[in-house]
Amino acid sequence: AQTVTQSQPEMSVQEAETVTLSCTYDTSESDYYLFWYKQPPSRQMILVIRQEAYKQQNATENRFSVNFQKAAKSFSLKISDSQLGDAAMYFCGTSGNTPLVFGKGTRLSVIA
Amino acid sequence: AAGVIQSPRHLIKEKRETATLKCYPIPRHDTVYWYQQGPGQDPQFLISFYEKMQSDKGSIPDRFSAQQFSDYHSELNMSSLELGDSALYFCASSQTPERNYGYTFGSGTRLTVV
C-alpha cells in the first residue's frame, strides 16, 4: 500500500521568492516513482516534475526542483523565482506497480 | 500535441439517474485510469484498464462500471446516482511500459447530482 502525506494545507510566497512544499510518503514497493502535479483553477492536472526512486540525483525542471531523501521518505518541491502563474493546488504522488496515489494537496498562493 | 479528451465537460443529473462519462486517451496510449476528486479533496483512484482489460481496481463503488474499447477509449458508467457522487472525474492515460513517466490527465468531467 502507498500513502502520501502533505502536511501544509496552504502556503504563500512573494513573487520572485522561493518556496518549498513538503511531502512524505510510504510505500511497500521497492521500485517506485514520485511526482508533483499542479492543479490551477482551470482544474487541469499538470505534471510538474518526476523522480525515479532508484536515482540519487534530485530532479530539476527549470524553476522547479526536488529534495529527495529516500531514507526519510521525503520528497519536497522547491519553486524558485515564484511567478503569479504558479498559484495552484500542488499534489505530491507516488506510483510503481500500483496506480498513482496522491496526497491531500497544498494550496499555493503567490503574492504580487 | 493531442491530449486526453473527456466528455462531457459538465453534467447535471438527478438522484437515481444514470450517467456515462467518456475518455479518449492520447494516441498510442494503451492504459486508461479513472479518478474521482470530491470538493476540496485529492483525486482518488477508481479503476484502470490496459489493453481493454481491467488492470487495477481502487475505490470504485459497485454502482459504477467501466470498460475500455478496441479503439482504447474508455467509458465510466454510473448508475443510481447519489448526491455524494457529485465530483470532478478525471481520466488519465499512459503508454506502458512508460507509465511511470507520469500520467497525462484530461480536463475532467464535472458531475453534479441534484
Short mmCIF file of C-alpha atoms in Angstrom, two decimals:
data_model
loop_
_atom_site.label_atom_id
_atom_site.label_comp_id
_atom_site.label_asym_id
_atom_site.label_seq_id
_atom_site.Cartn_x
_atom_site.Cartn_y
_atom_site.Cartn_z
CA ALA A 1 0.00 0.00 0.00
CA GLN A 2 1.09 3.55 -0.67
CA THR A 3 0.32 6.67 1.35
CA VAL A 4 1.32 10.25 0.70
CA THR A 5 1.23 13.00 3.31
CA GLN A 6 1.34 16.70 2.63
CA SER A 7 1.43 18.50 5.95
CA GLN A 8 0.91 22.02 4.61
CA PRO A 9 -2.69 22.64 3.52
CA GLU A 10 -1.80 26.18 2.45
CA MET A 11 1.35 28.10 1.66
CA SER A 12 2.05 31.57 0.35
CA VAL A 13 5.07 33.14 -1.30
CA GLN A 14 6.01 36.57 -2.55
CA GLU A 15 6.52 36.89 -6.27
CA ALA A 16 10.15 36.20 -7.24
CA GLU A 17 10.85 34.45 -3.92
CA THR A 18 11.44 30.75 -3.25
CA VAL A 19 9.03 28.36 -1.56
CA THR A 20 9.32 24.72 -0.54
CA LEU A 21 6.36 22.36 -0.36
CA SER A 22 6.72 19.28 1.84
CA CYS A 23 5.75 15.71 1.10
CA THR A 24 6.38 12.42 2.85
CA TYR A 25 5.34 9.04 1.61
CA ASP A 26 5.23 5.39 2.49
CA THR A 27 5.28 2.51 0.06
CA SER A 28 5.76 -1.22 0.11
CA GLU A 29 7.23 -1.22 -3.38
CA SER A 30 10.94 -1.41 -3.98
CA ASP A 31 10.76 0.23 -7.39
CA TYR A 32 8.65 3.35 -7.35
CA TYR A 33 8.37 6.85 -8.74
CA LEU A 34 7.47 10.18 -7.21
CA PHE A 35 5.64 13.07 -8.79
CA TRP A 36 4.45 16.59 -8.22
CA TYR A 37 1.32 17.66 -10.07
CA LYS A 38 -0.09 21.16 -10.29
CA GLN A 39 -3.83 21.88 -10.44
CA PRO A 40 -4.56 25.52 -11.29
CA PRO A 41 -8.07 26.99 -11.15
CA SER A 42 -8.64 25.57 -14.63
CA ARG A 43 -8.60 22.21 -12.74
CA GLN A 44 -6.30 20.51 -15.25
CA MET A 45 -3.79 18.18 -13.56
CA ILE A 46 -0.37 19.10 -14.91
CA LEU A 47 2.81 17.12 -14.28
CA VAL A 48 5.46 19.39 -12.81
CA ILE A 49 8.32 17.03 -12.06
CA ARG A 50 9.06 13.35 -11.52
CA GLN A 51 11.76 11.41 -9.70
CA GLU A 52 12.81 7.80 -10.02
CA ALA A 53 13.38 6.39 -6.56
CA TYR A 54 16.47 4.47 -7.68
CA LYS A 55 18.19 7.71 -8.69
CA GLN A 56 20.01 9.66 -6.03
CA GLN A 57 20.27 12.81 -8.09
CA ASN A 58 17.47 15.26 -7.45
CA ALA A 59 15.28 16.05 -10.44
CA THR A 60 15.16 19.59 -11.80
CA GLU A 61 12.83 21.22 -14.31
CA ASN A 62 13.63 24.89 -14.87
CA ARG A 63 12.49 26.73 -11.72
CA PHE A 64 11.24 23.54 -10.09
CA SER A 65 13.48 21.15 -8.20
CA VAL A 66 13.04 18.44 -5.63
CA ASN A 67 14.85 17.38 -2.49
CA PHE A 68 14.53 13.61 -2.43
CA GLN A 69 15.56 11.95 0.82
CA LYS A 70 14.91 8.25 0.28
CA ALA A 71 15.77 7.06 3.77
CA ALA A 72 13.47 9.65 5.30
CA LYS A 73 10.83 9.01 2.60
CA SER A 74 10.68 12.71 1.93
CA PHE A 75 10.10 14.40 -1.43
CA SER A 76 9.83 18.18 -1.20
CA LEU A 77 9.31 20.57 -4.09
CA LYS A 78 11.20 23.84 -4.34
CA ILE A 79 9.87 26.59 -6.58
CA SER A 80 12.38 29.32 -7.31
CA ASP A 81 11.60 32.80 -8.64
CA SER A 82 7.90 32.25 -7.98
CA GLN A 83 5.51 33.66 -10.55
CA LEU A 84 1.83 34.56 -10.34
CA GLY A 85 1.09 31.64 -12.64
CA ASP A 86 2.48 29.23 -10.07
CA ALA A 87 -0.59 29.80 -7.88
CA ALA A 88 -2.39 26.45 -7.75
CA MET A 89 -3.01 23.30 -5.77
CA TYR A 90 0.06 21.08 -5.73
CA PHE A 91 -0.32 17.35 -5.27
CA CYS A 92 2.50 15.01 -4.40
CA GLY A 93 2.07 11.44 -5.62
CA THR A 94 3.73 8.07 -5.97
CA SER A 95 3.29 5.09 -8.25
CA GLY A 96 5.02 1.85 -9.03
CA ASN A 97 3.31 -1.38 -9.88
CA THR A 98 0.16 0.18 -8.47
CA PRO A 99 -1.52 3.30 -9.84
CA LEU A 100 -0.69 6.82 -8.84
CA VAL A 101 -1.75 7.81 -5.33
CA PHE A 102 -1.90 11.44 -4.26
CA GLY A 103 -1.56 13.40 -1.04
CA LYS A 104 -4.22 15.85 0.14
CA GLY A 105 -2.53 18.74 -1.63
CA THR A 106 -1.05 22.12 -0.76
CA ARG A 107 -2.69 25.29 -1.96
CA LEU A 108 -0.03 27.78 -3.01
CA SER A 109 -0.79 31.47 -3.20
CA VAL A 110 1.61 33.88 -4.89
CA ILE A 111 1.56 37.45 -3.64
CA ALA A 112 2.40 40.21 -6.10
CA ALA B 1 0.02 17.76 -29.36
CA ALA B 2 -3.08 15.71 -28.77
CA GLY B 3 -4.27 15.48 -25.19
CA VAL B 4 -6.65 13.31 -23.25
CA ILE B 5 -10.19 14.23 -24.23
CA GLN B 6 -13.08 13.87 -21.82
CA SER B 7 -16.73 14.40 -22.48
CA PRO B 8 -18.95 15.90 -21.42
CA ARG B 9 -17.27 18.79 -19.67
CA HIS B 10 -20.17 19.30 -17.32
CA LEU B 11 -23.08 17.04 -16.44
CA ILE B 12 -26.08 17.56 -14.20
CA LYS B 13 -28.13 14.55 -13.17
CA GLU B 14 -30.85 13.84 -10.67
CA LYS B 15 -30.60 11.29 -7.88
CA ARG B 16 -31.10 7.72 -9.00
CA GLU B 17 -30.33 8.59 -12.62
CA THR B 18 -27.54 7.12 -14.75
CA ALA B 19 -24.53 8.88 -16.22
CA THR B 20 -21.89 7.89 -18.75
CA LEU B 21 -18.55 9.64 -18.94
CA LYS B 22 -16.24 9.20 -21.89
CA CYS B 23 -12.48 9.37 -22.20
CA TYR B 24 -10.31 9.38 -25.31
CA PRO B 25 -6.64 8.77 -24.46
CA ILE B 26 -3.63 10.15 -26.22
CA PRO B 27 -2.93 8.19 -29.43
CA ARG B 28 -0.76 5.13 -28.77
CA HIS B 29 -1.50 5.25 -25.05
CA ASP B 30 -2.82 1.84 -24.08
CA THR B 31 -3.66 2.41 -20.42
CA VAL B 32 -6.52 4.48 -19.04
CA TYR B 33 -7.10 5.49 -15.43
CA TRP B 34 -10.19 6.97 -13.81
CA TYR B 35 -10.03 9.25 -10.77
CA GLN B 36 -12.72 10.92 -8.66
CA GLN B 37 -11.99 14.26 -6.99
CA GLY B 38 -14.55 15.45 -4.46
CA PRO B 39 -14.76 19.11 -3.44
CA GLY B 40 -11.55 20.13 -1.71
CA GLN B 41 -10.19 16.58 -1.93
CA ASP B 42 -7.32 14.88 -3.67
CA PRO B 43 -8.03 12.69 -6.70
CA GLN B 44 -8.94 9.15 -5.68
CA PHE B 45 -8.14 6.26 -7.98
CA LEU B 46 -11.20 4.35 -9.18
CA ILE B 47 -10.15 1.88 -11.86
CA SER B 48 -7.71 1.35 -14.72
CA PHE B 49 -7.56 -0.60 -17.97
CA TYR B 50 -4.67 -1.91 -20.00
CA GLU B 51 -5.26 -3.28 -23.47
CA LYS B 52 -9.02 -3.39 -22.82
CA MET B 53 -8.66 -5.46 -19.66
CA GLN B 54 -9.13 -4.17 -16.13
CA SER B 55 -5.66 -3.80 -14.65
CA ASP B 56 -6.22 -2.25 -11.22
CA LYS B 57 -9.25 -1.51 -9.08
CA GLY B 58 -9.47 1.17 -6.44
CA SER B 59 -12.34 2.67 -4.51
CA ILE B 60 -14.93 2.32 -7.24
CA PRO B 61 -18.48 1.82 -5.95
CA ASP B 62 -20.38 -1.26 -7.11
CA ARG B 63 -22.87 1.12 -8.78
CA PHE B 64 -20.12 2.17 -11.18
CA SER B 65 -18.69 0.16 -14.03
CA ALA B 66 -16.18 0.94 -16.73
CA GLN B 67 -14.69 -0.55 -19.82
CA GLN B 68 -12.10 0.14 -22.47
CA PHE B 69 -12.96 -0.36 -26.10
CA SER B 70 -10.98 -1.60 -29.09
CA ASP B 71 -10.03 1.97 -30.04
CA TYR B 72 -8.73 2.41 -26.45
CA HIS B 73 -11.35 4.93 -25.45
CA SER B 74 -12.99 4.26 -22.11
CA GLU B 75 -16.39 4.87 -20.60
CA LEU B 76 -17.34 5.15 -16.93
CA ASN B 77 -20.95 4.18 -16.30
CA MET B 78 -22.54 5.38 -13.10
CA SER B 79 -25.96 4.18 -12.00
CA SER B 80 -28.32 5.00 -9.12
CA LEU B 81 -26.55 8.31 -8.68
CA GLU B 82 -26.30 9.75 -5.19
CA LEU B 83 -25.66 13.30 -4.03
CA GLY B 84 -22.23 12.17 -2.84
CA ASP B 85 -21.25 11.24 -6.37
CA SER B 86 -21.00 14.94 -7.21
CA ALA B 87 -17.35 15.40 -8.07
CA LEU B 88 -14.79 16.04 -10.74
CA TYR B 89 -13.99 12.86 -12.65
CA PHE B 90 -10.62 12.68 -14.31
CA CYS B 91 -9.41 10.30 -16.92
CA ALA B 92 -5.68 9.88 -17.45
CA SER B 93 -3.68 7.84 -19.91
CA SER B 94 -0.19 6.45 -20.20
CA GLN B 95 1.82 4.26 -22.51
CA THR B 96 3.01 1.04 -20.91
CA PRO B 97 5.79 0.43 -20.02
CA GLU B 98 6.43 4.15 -19.70
CA ARG B 99 3.57 4.68 -17.27
CA ASN B 100 5.94 5.75 -14.53
CA TYR B 101 6.93 8.74 -16.60
CA GLY B 102 3.66 10.14 -15.33
CA TYR B 103 0.09 10.12 -16.47
CA THR B 104 -1.44 12.69 -18.78
CA PHE B 105 -4.75 13.88 -17.39
CA GLY B 106 -7.80 15.16 -19.20
CA SER B 107 -9.61 18.31 -18.15
CA GLY B 108 -12.18 16.34 -16.22
CA THR B 109 -15.95 16.00 -16.20
CA ARG B 110 -17.75 17.95 -13.50
CA LEU B 111 -20.71 15.83 -12.38
CA THR B 112 -23.38 17.45 -10.25
CA VAL B 113 -26.11 15.27 -8.78
CA VAL B 114 -29.20 17.16 -7.62
#
